[in-house]
């Protein structure tokens, strides 16, 4: 066989081997995928359609949580759709089911006007009760800097921002892309 044919066959075989090696490598590492997989934030929907008069406070409380934690996002449920957090206005003291709520499950938040009548801040109440839904218990008595100190911080306290410890606990509870702790189903009433 002439040398030119051998070279041509060898070159074709080498090109085929290199092409096959490139295909095998490409198959093991998909384009655009990084080697580190990060869990997406858990999205929890809330329904405040029965919380007339509390809409601005709820929106501010939701904004506070969404600005301070990244493993869970609170979004308003579309009208008529299911929600994990059902928020209602009541005439009693604020109360909520202790979470952390999981997607597809449901907890209830009651925003009581009795606390407002006694001088407590609506936005702090809403953010505090949402904290229960995310798995945080009360930390009474406590200073105003602790959102979960609730009514024990007094009526002058308007802080609606979770502190470092509170943020960390919620981040940990939702770190794996789901609520890590088992919800207790316990209702916490925030009367002084």
JSON list of C-alpha atoms in Angstrom, two decimals:
[
{"chain": "A", "resi": 1, "resn": "UNK", "atom": "CA", "xyz": [0.00, 0.00, 0.00]},
{"chain": "A", "resi": 2, "resn": "UNK", "atom": "CA", "xyz": [1.43, 3.39, -0.94]},
{"chain": "A", "resi": 3, "resn": "UNK", "atom": "CA", "xyz": [2.55, 5.70, 1.86]},
{"chain": "A", "resi": 4, "resn": "UNK", "atom": "CA", "xyz": [-0.01, 8.42, 0.93]},
{"chain": "A", "resi": 5, "resn": "UNK", "atom": "CA", "xyz": [-2.91, 6.00, 1.52]},
{"chain": "A", "resi": 6, "resn": "UNK", "atom": "CA", "xyz": [-1.44, 4.93, 4.88]},
{"chain": "A", "resi": 7, "resn": "UNK", "atom": "CA", "xyz": [-1.09, 8.54, 5.95]},
{"chain": "A", "resi": 8, "resn": "UNK", "atom": "CA", "xyz": [-4.61, 9.37, 4.79]},
{"chain": "A", "resi": 9, "resn": "UNK", "atom": "CA", "xyz": [-6.06, 6.35, 6.66]},
{"chain": "A", "resi": 10, "resn": "UNK", "atom": "CA", "xyz": [-4.00, 7.16, 9.78]},
{"chain": "A", "resi": 11, "resn": "UNK", "atom": "CA", "xyz": [-5.08, 10.80, 9.73]},
{"chain": "A", "resi": 12, "resn": "UNK", "atom": "CA", "xyz": [-8.74, 9.81, 9.34]},
{"chain": "A", "resi": 13, "resn": "UNK", "atom": "CA", "xyz": [-8.47, 7.29, 12.19]},
{"chain": "A", "resi": 14, "resn": "UNK", "atom": "CA", "xyz": [-6.79, 9.85, 14.43]},
{"chain": "A", "resi": 15, "resn": "UNK", "atom": "CA", "xyz": [-9.48, 12.43, 13.66]},
{"chain": "A", "resi": 16, "resn": "UNK", "atom": "CA", "xyz": [-12.19, 9.85, 14.42]},
{"chain": "A", "resi": 17, "resn": "UNK", "atom": "CA", "xyz": [-10.58, 8.91, 17.76]},
{"chain": "A", "resi": 18, "resn": "UNK", "atom": "CA", "xyz": [-10.23, 12.58, 18.74]},
{"chain": "A", "resi": 19, "resn": "UNK", "atom": "CA", "xyz": [-13.82, 13.33, 17.74]},
{"chain": "A", "resi": 20, "resn": "UNK", "atom": "CA", "xyz": [-15.09, 10.37, 19.78]},
{"chain": "A", "resi": 21, "resn": "UNK", "atom": "CA", "xyz": [-13.05, 11.48, 22.80]},
{"chain": "A", "resi": 22, "resn": "UNK", "atom": "CA", "xyz": [-14.51, 14.99, 22.54]},
{"chain": "A", "resi": 23, "resn": "UNK", "atom": "CA", "xyz": [-18.06, 13.59, 22.37]},
{"chain": "A", "resi": 24, "resn": "UNK", "atom": "CA", "xyz": [-17.48, 11.42, 25.44]},
{"chain": "A", "resi": 25, "resn": "UNK", "atom": "CA", "xyz": [-16.13, 14.37, 27.39]},
{"chain": "A", "resi": 26, "resn": "UNK", "atom": "CA", "xyz": [-19.00, 16.59, 26.32]},
{"chain": "A", "resi": 27, "resn": "UNK", "atom": "CA", "xyz": [-21.52, 13.97, 27.39]},
{"chain": "A", "resi": 28, "resn": "UNK", "atom": "CA", "xyz": [-20.13, 13.86, 30.94]},
{"chain": "A", "resi": 29, "resn": "UNK", "atom": "CA", "xyz": [-20.19, 17.64, 31.49]},
{"chain": "A", "resi": 30, "resn": "UNK", "atom": "CA", "xyz": [-23.35, 19.30, 30.12]},
{"chain": "A", "resi": 31, "resn": "UNK", "atom": "CA", "xyz": [-22.86, 22.75, 28.67]},
{"chain": "A", "resi": 32, "resn": "UNK", "atom": "CA", "xyz": [-23.61, 25.55, 31.15]},
{"chain": "A", "resi": 33, "resn": "UNK", "atom": "CA", "xyz": [-23.80, 23.27, 34.20]},
{"chain": "A", "resi": 34, "resn": "UNK", "atom": "CA", "xyz": [-21.43, 23.99, 37.03]},
{"chain": "A", "resi": 35, "resn": "UNK", "atom": "CA", "xyz": [-19.97, 21.33, 39.26]},
{"chain": "A", "resi": 36, "resn": "UNK", "atom": "CA", "xyz": [-21.61, 22.91, 42.33]},
{"chain": "A", "resi": 37, "resn": "UNK", "atom": "CA", "xyz": [-25.36, 22.43, 42.56]},
{"chain": "A", "resi": 38, "resn": "UNK", "atom": "CA", "xyz": [-27.17, 24.94, 44.77]},
{"chain": "A", "resi": 39, "resn": "UNK", "atom": "CA", "xyz": [-30.69, 24.34, 46.02]},
{"chain": "A", "resi": 40, "resn": "UNK", "atom": "CA", "xyz": [-33.25, 26.82, 44.76]},
{"chain": "A", "resi": 41, "resn": "UNK", "atom": "CA", "xyz": [-35.07, 28.98, 47.27]},
{"chain": "A", "resi": 42, "resn": "UNK", "atom": "CA", "xyz": [-38.27, 27.49, 48.62]},
{"chain": "A", "resi": 43, "resn": "UNK", "atom": "CA", "xyz": [-41.24, 29.53, 47.44]},
{"chain": "A", "resi": 44, "resn": "UNK", "atom": "CA", "xyz": [-44.12, 29.86, 49.89]},
{"chain": "A", "resi": 45, "resn": "UNK", "atom": "CA", "xyz": [-47.35, 31.49, 48.80]},
{"chain": "A", "resi": 46, "resn": "UNK", "atom": "CA", "xyz": [-49.47, 33.55, 51.17]},
{"chain": "A", "resi": 47, "resn": "UNK", "atom": "CA", "xyz": [-53.15, 34.46, 50.90]},
{"chain": "A", "resi": 48, "resn": "UNK", "atom": "CA", "xyz": [-54.12, 37.72, 52.61]},
{"chain": "A", "resi": 49, "resn": "UNK", "atom": "CA", "xyz": [-57.54, 38.02, 50.96]},
{"chain": "A", "resi": 50, "resn": "UNK", "atom": "CA", "xyz": [-59.20, 37.79, 54.39]},
{"chain": "A", "resi": 51, "resn": "UNK", "atom": "CA", "xyz": [-56.89, 40.30, 56.09]},
{"chain": "A", "resi": 52, "resn": "UNK", "atom": "CA", "xyz": [-58.60, 43.57, 55.20]},
{"chain": "A", "resi": 53, "resn": "UNK", "atom": "CA", "xyz": [-56.84, 46.56, 56.71]},
{"chain": "A", "resi": 54, "resn": "UNK", "atom": "CA", "xyz": [-53.54, 44.70, 57.08]},
{"chain": "A", "resi": 55, "resn": "UNK", "atom": "CA", "xyz": [-52.39, 44.68, 53.43]},
{"chain": "A", "resi": 56, "resn": "UNK", "atom": "CA", "xyz": [-49.64, 47.33, 53.83]},
{"chain": "A", "resi": 57, "resn": "UNK", "atom": "CA", "xyz": [-48.31, 45.73, 57.03]},
{"chain": "A", "resi": 58, "resn": "UNK", "atom": "CA", "xyz": [-48.29, 42.27, 55.41]},
{"chain": "A", "resi": 59, "resn": "UNK", "atom": "CA", "xyz": [-46.49, 43.60, 52.33]},
{"chain": "A", "resi": 60, "resn": "UNK", "atom": "CA", "xyz": [-43.87, 45.28, 54.54]},
{"chain": "A", "resi": 61, "resn": "UNK", "atom": "CA", "xyz": [-43.45, 42.13, 56.68]},
{"chain": "A", "resi": 62, "resn": "UNK", "atom": "CA", "xyz": [-43.04, 39.97, 53.57]},
{"chain": "A", "resi": 63, "resn": "UNK", "atom": "CA", "xyz": [-40.54, 42.46, 52.12]},
{"chain": "A", "resi": 64, "resn": "UNK", "atom": "CA", "xyz": [-38.54, 42.35, 55.35]},
{"chain": "A", "resi": 65, "resn": "UNK", "atom": "CA", "xyz": [-38.25, 38.55, 55.27]},
{"chain": "A", "resi": 66, "resn": "UNK", "atom": "CA", "xyz": [-37.50, 38.45, 51.54]},
{"chain": "A", "resi": 67, "resn": "UNK", "atom": "CA", "xyz": [-34.74, 41.05, 51.97]},
{"chain": "A", "resi": 68, "resn": "UNK", "atom": "CA", "xyz": [-33.13, 39.18, 54.86]},
{"chain": "A", "resi": 69, "resn": "UNK", "atom": "CA", "xyz": [-33.21, 35.49, 53.89]},
{"chain": "A", "resi": 70, "resn": "UNK", "atom": "CA", "xyz": [-32.37, 33.80, 50.61]},
{"chain": "A", "resi": 71, "resn": "UNK", "atom": "CA", "xyz": [-33.39, 30.16, 51.13]},
{"chain": "A", "resi": 72, "resn": "UNK", "atom": "CA", "xyz": [-37.11, 30.95, 51.23]},
{"chain": "A", "resi": 73, "resn": "UNK", "atom": "CA", "xyz": [-39.22, 33.46, 49.27]},
{"chain": "A", "resi": 74, "resn": "UNK", "atom": "CA", "xyz": [-42.68, 34.64, 50.23]},
{"chain": "A", "resi": 75, "resn": "UNK", "atom": "CA", "xyz": [-44.96, 35.50, 47.31]},
{"chain": "A", "resi": 76, "resn": "UNK", "atom": "CA", "xyz": [-48.61, 36.46, 47.14]},
{"chain": "A", "resi": 77, "resn": "UNK", "atom": "CA", "xyz": [-50.80, 33.62, 45.91]},
{"chain": "A", "resi": 78, "resn": "UNK", "atom": "CA", "xyz": [-52.85, 34.21, 42.80]},
{"chain": "A", "resi": 79, "resn": "UNK", "atom": "CA", "xyz": [-56.55, 34.72, 43.59]},
{"chain": "A", "resi": 80, "resn": "UNK", "atom": "CA", "xyz": [-58.29, 31.38, 44.07]},
{"chain": "A", "resi": 81, "resn": "UNK", "atom": "CA", "xyz": [-55.07, 29.37, 44.19]},
{"chain": "A", "resi": 82, "resn": "UNK", "atom": "CA", "xyz": [-53.67, 27.37, 47.09]},
{"chain": "A", "resi": 83, "resn": "UNK", "atom": "CA", "xyz": [-51.39, 29.05, 49.62]},
{"chain": "A", "resi": 84, "resn": "UNK", "atom": "CA", "xyz": [-49.09, 27.70, 52.30]},
{"chain": "A", "resi": 85, "resn": "UNK", "atom": "CA", "xyz": [-49.68, 30.68, 54.60]},
{"chain": "A", "resi": 86, "resn": "UNK", "atom": "CA", "xyz": [-53.29, 31.77, 55.10]},
{"chain": "A", "resi": 87, "resn": "UNK", "atom": "CA", "xyz": [-53.51, 35.20, 56.75]},
{"chain": "A", "resi": 88, "resn": "UNK", "atom": "CA", "xyz": [-56.74, 36.46, 58.31]},
{"chain": "A", "resi": 89, "resn": "UNK", "atom": "CA", "xyz": [-57.70, 39.54, 60.32]},
{"chain": "A", "resi": 90, "resn": "UNK", "atom": "CA", "xyz": [-59.33, 38.87, 63.69]},
{"chain": "A", "resi": 91, "resn": "UNK", "atom": "CA", "xyz": [-60.52, 40.85, 66.69]},
{"chain": "A", "resi": 92, "resn": "UNK", "atom": "CA", "xyz": [-58.36, 38.90, 69.18]},
{"chain": "A", "resi": 93, "resn": "UNK", "atom": "CA", "xyz": [-54.63, 38.72, 69.82]},
{"chain": "A", "resi": 94, "resn": "UNK", "atom": "CA", "xyz": [-52.25, 37.86, 66.96]},
{"chain": "A", "resi": 95, "resn": "UNK", "atom": "CA", "xyz": [-51.43, 34.18, 66.68]},
{"chain": "A", "resi": 96, "resn": "UNK", "atom": "CA", "xyz": [-49.91, 31.76, 64.21]},
{"chain": "A", "resi": 97, "resn": "UNK", "atom": "CA", "xyz": [-49.22, 28.10, 63.62]},
{"chain": "A", "resi": 98, "resn": "UNK", "atom": "CA", "xyz": [-45.57, 27.31, 64.32]},
{"chain": "A", "resi": 99, "resn": "UNK", "atom": "CA", "xyz": [-43.80, 26.08, 61.17]},
{"chain": "A", "resi": 100, "resn": "UNK", "atom": "CA", "xyz": [-41.61, 25.81, 59.29]},
{"chain": "A", "resi": 101, "resn": "UNK", "atom": "CA", "xyz": [-44.30, 25.34, 56.69]},
{"chain": "A", "resi": 102, "resn": "UNK", "atom": "CA", "xyz": [-43.44, 23.15, 53.73]},
{"chain": "A", "resi": 103, "resn": "UNK", "atom": "CA", "xyz": [-44.59, 23.70, 50.16]},
{"chain": "A", "resi": 104, "resn": "UNK", "atom": "CA", "xyz": [-47.98, 22.08, 49.73]},
{"chain": "A", "resi": 105, "resn": "UNK", "atom": "CA", "xyz": [-48.75, 22.24, 53.48]},
{"chain": "A", "resi": 106, "resn": "UNK", "atom": "CA", "xyz": [-50.61, 25.03, 55.23]},
{"chain": "A", "resi": 107, "resn": "UNK", "atom": "CA", "xyz": [-50.33, 27.22, 58.32]},
{"chain": "A", "resi": 108, "resn": "UNK", "atom": "CA", "xyz": [-52.58, 29.98, 59.58]},
{"chain": "A", "resi": 109, "resn": "UNK", "atom": "CA", "xyz": [-51.67, 33.49, 60.70]},
{"chain": "A", "resi": 110, "resn": "UNK", "atom": "CA", "xyz": [-54.23, 35.57, 62.58]},
{"chain": "A", "resi": 111, "resn": "UNK", "atom": "CA", "xyz": [-53.51, 39.28, 62.77]},
{"chain": "A", "resi": 112, "resn": "UNK", "atom": "CA", "xyz": [-55.44, 40.46, 65.79]},
{"chain": "A", "resi": 113, "resn": "UNK", "atom": "CA", "xyz": [-56.75, 43.98, 66.16]},
{"chain": "A", "resi": 114, "resn": "UNK", "atom": "CA", "xyz": [-56.61, 43.74, 69.96]},
{"chain": "A", "resi": 115, "resn": "UNK", "atom": "CA", "xyz": [-52.83, 44.21, 69.83]},
{"chain": "A", "resi": 116, "resn": "UNK", "atom": "CA", "xyz": [-53.19, 47.24, 67.54]},
{"chain": "A", "resi": 117, "resn": "UNK", "atom": "CA", "xyz": [-55.80, 48.74, 69.88]},
{"chain": "A", "resi": 118, "resn": "UNK", "atom": "CA", "xyz": [-53.25, 48.47, 72.67]},
{"chain": "A", "resi": 119, "resn": "UNK", "atom": "CA", "xyz": [-50.63, 50.31, 70.62]},
{"chain": "A", "resi": 120, "resn": "UNK", "atom": "CA", "xyz": [-48.53, 47.58, 68.97]},
{"chain": "A", "resi": 121, "resn": "UNK", "atom": "CA", "xyz": [-47.12, 48.23, 65.48]},
{"chain": "A", "resi": 122, "resn": "UNK", "atom": "CA", "xyz": [-48.96, 46.46, 62.63]},
{"chain": "A", "resi": 123, "resn": "UNK", "atom": "CA", "xyz": [-45.87, 45.84, 60.49]},
{"chain": "A", "resi": 124, "resn": "UNK", "atom": "CA", "xyz": [-43.96, 44.34, 63.43]},
{"chain": "A", "resi": 125, "resn": "UNK", "atom": "CA", "xyz": [-46.95, 42.12, 64.21]},
{"chain": "A", "resi": 126, "resn": "UNK", "atom": "CA", "xyz": [-47.17, 40.89, 60.60]},
{"chain": "A", "resi": 127, "resn": "UNK", "atom": "CA", "xyz": [-43.42, 40.21, 60.32]},
{"chain": "A", "resi": 128, "resn": "UNK", "atom": "CA", "xyz": [-43.40, 38.49, 63.73]},
{"chain": "A", "resi": 129, "resn": "UNK", "atom": "CA", "xyz": [-46.32, 36.19, 62.86]},
{"chain": "A", "resi": 130, "resn": "UNK", "atom": "CA", "xyz": [-44.72, 35.32, 59.50]},
{"chain": "A", "resi": 131, "resn": "UNK", "atom": "CA", "xyz": [-41.60, 34.40, 61.49]},
{"chain": "A", "resi": 132, "resn": "UNK", "atom": "CA", "xyz": [-43.68, 31.77, 63.31]},
{"chain": "A", "resi": 133, "resn": "UNK", "atom": "CA", "xyz": [-44.77, 30.36, 59.94]},
{"chain": "A", "resi": 134, "resn": "UNK", "atom": "CA", "xyz": [-41.09, 30.08, 59.01]},
{"chain": "A", "resi": 135, "resn": "UNK", "atom": "CA", "xyz": [-40.36, 28.08, 62.16]},
{"chain": "A", "resi": 136, "resn": "UNK", "atom": "CA", "xyz": [-39.36, 30.65, 64.77]},
{"chain": "A", "resi": 137, "resn": "UNK", "atom": "CA", "xyz": [-40.80, 30.42, 68.29]},
{"chain": "A", "resi": 138, "resn": "UNK", "atom": "CA", "xyz": [-41.26, 33.40, 70.58]},
{"chain": "A", "resi": 139, "resn": "UNK", "atom": "CA", "xyz": [-38.21, 34.70, 72.47]},
{"chain": "A", "resi": 140, "resn": "UNK", "atom": "CA", "xyz": [-40.05, 36.36, 75.35]},
{"chain": "A", "resi": 141, "resn": "UNK", "atom": "CA", "xyz": [-39.00, 38.33, 77.18]},
{"chain": "A", "resi": 142, "resn": "UNK", "atom": "CA", "xyz": [-36.67, 39.98, 74.72]},
{"chain": "A", "resi": 143, "resn": "UNK", "atom": "CA", "xyz": [-35.43, 43.31, 73.41]},
{"chain": "A", "resi": 144, "resn": "UNK", "atom": "CA", "xyz": [-36.86, 45.24, 70.46]},
{"chain": "A", "resi": 145, "resn": "UNK", "atom": "CA", "xyz": [-33.90, 44.08, 68.34]},
{"chain": "A", "resi": 146, "resn": "UNK", "atom": "CA", "xyz": [-35.36, 40.55, 68.42]},
{"chain": "A", "resi": 147, "resn": "UNK", "atom": "CA", "xyz": [-38.33, 40.39, 66.07]},
{"chain": "A", "resi": 148, "resn": "UNK", "atom": "CA", "xyz": [-39.53, 37.24, 67.80]},
{"chain": "A", "resi": 149, "resn": "UNK", "atom": "CA", "xyz": [-39.64, 38.96, 71.21]},
{"chain": "A", "resi": 150, "resn": "UNK", "atom": "CA", "xyz": [-43.08, 40.13, 70.09]},
{"chain": "A", "resi": 151, "resn": "UNK", "atom": "CA", "xyz": [-45.15, 42.06, 72.60]},
{"chain": "A", "resi": 152, "resn": "UNK", "atom": "CA", "xyz": [-42.50, 41.80, 75.35]},
{"chain": "A", "resi": 153, "resn": "UNK", "atom": "CA", "xyz": [-40.51, 44.54, 73.56]},
{"chain": "A", "resi": 154, "resn": "UNK", "atom": "CA", "xyz": [-43.31, 47.02, 74.29]},
{"chain": "A", "resi": 155, "resn": "UNK", "atom": "CA", "xyz": [-45.58, 49.21, 72.21]},
{"chain": "A", "resi": 156, "resn": "UNK", "atom": "CA", "xyz": [-42.82, 51.69, 71.31]},
{"chain": "A", "resi": 157, "resn": "UNK", "atom": "CA", "xyz": [-40.96, 48.94, 69.38]},
{"chain": "A", "resi": 158, "resn": "UNK", "atom": "CA", "xyz": [-41.49, 49.11, 65.62]},
{"chain": "A", "resi": 159, "resn": "UNK", "atom": "CA", "xyz": [-38.62, 46.83, 64.53]},
{"chain": "A", "resi": 160, "resn": "UNK", "atom": "CA", "xyz": [-39.90, 44.48, 61.81]},
{"chain": "A", "resi": 161, "resn": "UNK", "atom": "CA", "xyz": [-36.49, 43.10, 60.78]},
{"chain": "A", "resi": 162, "resn": "UNK", "atom": "CA", "xyz": [-35.21, 39.69, 61.91]},
{"chain": "A", "resi": 163, "resn": "UNK", "atom": "CA", "xyz": [-31.86, 39.81, 63.70]},
{"chain": "A", "resi": 164, "resn": "UNK", "atom": "CA", "xyz": [-28.83, 37.72, 62.74]},
{"chain": "A", "resi": 165, "resn": "UNK", "atom": "CA", "xyz": [-29.84, 34.71, 64.84]},
{"chain": "A", "resi": 166, "resn": "UNK", "atom": "CA", "xyz": [-33.41, 34.74, 63.52]},
{"chain": "A", "resi": 167, "resn": "UNK", "atom": "CA", "xyz": [-32.21, 35.00, 59.91]},
{"chain": "A", "resi": 168, "resn": "UNK", "atom": "CA", "xyz": [-29.74, 32.18, 60.46]},
{"chain": "A", "resi": 169, "resn": "UNK", "atom": "CA", "xyz": [-32.38, 29.85, 61.91]},
{"chain": "A", "resi": 170, "resn": "UNK", "atom": "CA", "xyz": [-34.70, 30.40, 58.93]},
{"chain": "A", "resi": 171, "resn": "UNK", "atom": "CA", "xyz": [-31.81, 29.99, 56.48]},
{"chain": "A", "resi": 172, "resn": "UNK", "atom": "CA", "xyz": [-30.93, 26.67, 58.16]},
{"chain": "A", "resi": 173, "resn": "UNK", "atom": "CA", "xyz": [-34.53, 25.47, 58.21]},
{"chain": "A", "resi": 174, "resn": "UNK", "atom": "CA", "xyz": [-34.81, 25.93, 54.43]},
{"chain": "A", "resi": 175, "resn": "UNK", "atom": "CA", "xyz": [-31.19, 25.20, 53.44]},
{"chain": "A", "resi": 176, "resn": "UNK", "atom": "CA", "xyz": [-31.89, 21.93, 51.63]},
{"chain": "A", "resi": 177, "resn": "UNK", "atom": "CA", "xyz": [-34.62, 23.38, 49.43]},
{"chain": "A", "resi": 178, "resn": "UNK", "atom": "CA", "xyz": [-37.37, 22.22, 51.80]},
{"chain": "A", "resi": 179, "resn": "UNK", "atom": "CA", "xyz": [-38.27, 22.96, 55.37]},
{"chain": "A", "resi": 180, "resn": "UNK", "atom": "CA", "xyz": [-35.79, 20.89, 57.37]},
{"chain": "A", "resi": 181, "resn": "UNK", "atom": "CA", "xyz": [-37.55, 20.93, 60.71]},
{"chain": "A", "resi": 182, "resn": "UNK", "atom": "CA", "xyz": [-40.81, 19.13, 61.35]},
{"chain": "A", "resi": 183, "resn": "UNK", "atom": "CA", "xyz": [-43.63, 21.60, 61.95]},
{"chain": "A", "resi": 184, "resn": "UNK", "atom": "CA", "xyz": [-45.25, 21.18, 65.33]},
{"chain": "A", "resi": 185, "resn": "UNK", "atom": "CA", "xyz": [-48.76, 22.30, 64.44]},
{"chain": "A", "resi": 186, "resn": "UNK", "atom": "CA", "xyz": [-48.67, 24.29, 67.69]},
{"chain": "A", "resi": 187, "resn": "UNK", "atom": "CA", "xyz": [-50.49, 27.63, 67.68]},
{"chain": "A", "resi": 188, "resn": "UNK", "atom": "CA", "xyz": [-48.61, 30.48, 69.35]},
{"chain": "A", "resi": 189, "resn": "UNK", "atom": "CA", "xyz": [-50.70, 33.31, 70.77]},
{"chain": "A", "resi": 190, "resn": "UNK", "atom": "CA", "xyz": [-48.80, 36.54, 71.12]},
{"chain": "A", "resi": 191, "resn": "UNK", "atom": "CA", "xyz": [-50.65, 38.18, 73.98]},
{"chain": "A", "resi": 192, "resn": "UNK", "atom": "CA", "xyz": [-48.47, 39.92, 76.59]}
]
